[in-house]
Short mmCIF file of C-alpha atoms in Angstrom, two decimals:
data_model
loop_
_atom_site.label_atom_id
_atom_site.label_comp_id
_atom_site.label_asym_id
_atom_site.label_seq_id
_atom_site.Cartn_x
_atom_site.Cartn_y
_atom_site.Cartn_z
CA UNK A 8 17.97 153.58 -232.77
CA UNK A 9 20.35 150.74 -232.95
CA UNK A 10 23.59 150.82 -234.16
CA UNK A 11 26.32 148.43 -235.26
CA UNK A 12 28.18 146.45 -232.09
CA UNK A 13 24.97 147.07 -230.15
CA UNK A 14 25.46 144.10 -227.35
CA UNK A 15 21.01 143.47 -227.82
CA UNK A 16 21.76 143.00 -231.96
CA UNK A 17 24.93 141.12 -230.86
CA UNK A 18 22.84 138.83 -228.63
CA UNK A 19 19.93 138.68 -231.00
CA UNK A 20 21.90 137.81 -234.22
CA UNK A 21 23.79 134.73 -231.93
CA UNK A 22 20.51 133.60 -230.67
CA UNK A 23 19.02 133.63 -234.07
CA UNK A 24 22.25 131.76 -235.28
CA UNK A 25 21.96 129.05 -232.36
CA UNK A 26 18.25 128.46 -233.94
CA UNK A 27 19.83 127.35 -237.43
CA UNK A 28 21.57 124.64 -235.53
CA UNK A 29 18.08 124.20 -233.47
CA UNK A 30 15.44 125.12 -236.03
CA UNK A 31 12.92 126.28 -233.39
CA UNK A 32 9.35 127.78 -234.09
CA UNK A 33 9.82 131.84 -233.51
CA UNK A 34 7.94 131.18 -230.65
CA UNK A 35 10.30 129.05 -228.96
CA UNK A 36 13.46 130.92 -230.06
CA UNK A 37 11.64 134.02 -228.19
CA UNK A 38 10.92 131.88 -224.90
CA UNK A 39 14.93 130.70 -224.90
CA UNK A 40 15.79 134.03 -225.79
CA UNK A 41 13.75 135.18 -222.37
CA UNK A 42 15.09 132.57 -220.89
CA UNK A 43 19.07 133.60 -221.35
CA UNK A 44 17.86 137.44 -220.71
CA UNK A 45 16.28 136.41 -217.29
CA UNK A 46 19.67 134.34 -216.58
CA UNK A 47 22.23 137.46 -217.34
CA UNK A 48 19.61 139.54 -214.99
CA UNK A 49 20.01 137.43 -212.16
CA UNK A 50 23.57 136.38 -212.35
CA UNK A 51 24.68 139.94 -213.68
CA UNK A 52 26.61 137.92 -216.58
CA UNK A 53 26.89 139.13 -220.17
CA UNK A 54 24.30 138.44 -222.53
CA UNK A 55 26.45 138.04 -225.40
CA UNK A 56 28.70 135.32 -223.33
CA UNK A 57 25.21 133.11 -222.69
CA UNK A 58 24.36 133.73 -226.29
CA UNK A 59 27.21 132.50 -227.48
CA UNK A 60 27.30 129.51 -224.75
CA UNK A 61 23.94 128.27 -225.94
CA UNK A 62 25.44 128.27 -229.74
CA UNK A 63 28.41 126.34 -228.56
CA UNK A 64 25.86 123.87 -226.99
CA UNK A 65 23.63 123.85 -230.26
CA UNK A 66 26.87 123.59 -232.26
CA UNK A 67 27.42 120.15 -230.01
CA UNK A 68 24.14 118.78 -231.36
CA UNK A 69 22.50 119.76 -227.72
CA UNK A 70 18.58 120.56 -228.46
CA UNK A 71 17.30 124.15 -227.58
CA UNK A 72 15.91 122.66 -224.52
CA UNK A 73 19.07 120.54 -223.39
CA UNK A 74 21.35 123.45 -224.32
CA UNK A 75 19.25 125.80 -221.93
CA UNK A 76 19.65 123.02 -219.31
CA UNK A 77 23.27 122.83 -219.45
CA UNK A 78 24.00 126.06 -220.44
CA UNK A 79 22.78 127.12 -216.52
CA UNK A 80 24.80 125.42 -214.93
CA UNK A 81 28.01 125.42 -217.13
CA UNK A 82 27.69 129.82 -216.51
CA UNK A 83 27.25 129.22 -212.49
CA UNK A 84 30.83 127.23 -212.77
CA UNK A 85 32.59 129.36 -215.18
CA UNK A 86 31.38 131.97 -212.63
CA UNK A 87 32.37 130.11 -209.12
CA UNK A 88 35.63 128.26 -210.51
CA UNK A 89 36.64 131.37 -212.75
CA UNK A 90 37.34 129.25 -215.52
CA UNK A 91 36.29 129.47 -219.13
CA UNK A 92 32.96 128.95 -219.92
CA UNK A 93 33.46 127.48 -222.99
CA UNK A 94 35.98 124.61 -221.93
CA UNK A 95 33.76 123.89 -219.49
CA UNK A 96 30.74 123.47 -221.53
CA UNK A 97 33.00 121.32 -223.64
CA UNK A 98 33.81 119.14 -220.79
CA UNK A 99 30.45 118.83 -219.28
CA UNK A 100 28.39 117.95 -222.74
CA UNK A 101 31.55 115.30 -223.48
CA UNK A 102 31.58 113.64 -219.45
CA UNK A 103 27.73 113.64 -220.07
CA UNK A 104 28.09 111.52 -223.46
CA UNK A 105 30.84 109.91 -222.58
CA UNK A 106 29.03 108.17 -219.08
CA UNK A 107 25.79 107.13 -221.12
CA UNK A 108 24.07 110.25 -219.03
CA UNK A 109 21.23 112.37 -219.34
CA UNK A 110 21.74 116.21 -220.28
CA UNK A 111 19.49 117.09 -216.99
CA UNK A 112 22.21 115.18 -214.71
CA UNK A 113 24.29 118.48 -215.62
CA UNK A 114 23.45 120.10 -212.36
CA UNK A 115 24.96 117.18 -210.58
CA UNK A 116 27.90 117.35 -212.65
CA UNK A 117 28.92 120.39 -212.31
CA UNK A 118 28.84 120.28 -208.73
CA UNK A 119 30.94 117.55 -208.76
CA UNK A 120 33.35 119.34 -211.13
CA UNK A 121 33.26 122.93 -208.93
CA UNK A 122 33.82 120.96 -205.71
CA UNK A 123 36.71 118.88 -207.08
CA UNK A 124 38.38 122.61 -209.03
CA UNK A 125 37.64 124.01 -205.03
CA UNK A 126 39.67 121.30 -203.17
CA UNK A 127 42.39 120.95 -205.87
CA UNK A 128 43.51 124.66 -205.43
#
């Protein structure tokens, strides 16, 4: 039985709003909803926090795949720099536009971004 402020109906109802921005096939909302579940398993982060990271990134006019993309590595930073995920995200998706990059160049970025945050404390 579910019941109201259950985190999997949280997480469900902000994937399924991420797909209006998307407008996946059900098939594809399930595989980046297994996606984000296999994510929060291995880094033991919430599921509601990559749910709602991955509708920030839709919201920014990211694709499901893109946001997926950037939405890994945005978590691992918010995770190893303690910052806020969503500021981060922000900054990533707008360096990433704003150099003429590609959204799979956000690995790289945020690398660059952790180890500059490391040596500037």
């Amino acid at each position: 039985m579910t019941h109201i402020g259950d985190p999997g109906m949280e997480f469900e109802k902000t994937i399924v709003n991420a797909n209006s921005v998307f407008n996946v096939s059900q098939k594809e909302l399930h595989e980046v909803s297994d996606s984000m579940v296999k994510f929060t398993l291995k880094y033991g982060v919430s599921a509601q926090e990559t749910a709602t990271g991955l509708y920030q990134l839709a919201s920014a006019g990211l694709s499901a795949a893109e946001s997926q993309e950037v939405l890994k590595h945005t978590m691992i930073l918010a995770m190893a720099t303690q910052g806020d995920h969503n500021t981060l995200a922000k900054l990533t998706v707008q360096t990433i536009m704003g150099f003429g990059m590609e959204m799979e160049q956000a690995a790289e970025l945020t690398d660059k971004f952790a180890h500059t945050i490391q040596k500037s404390l």
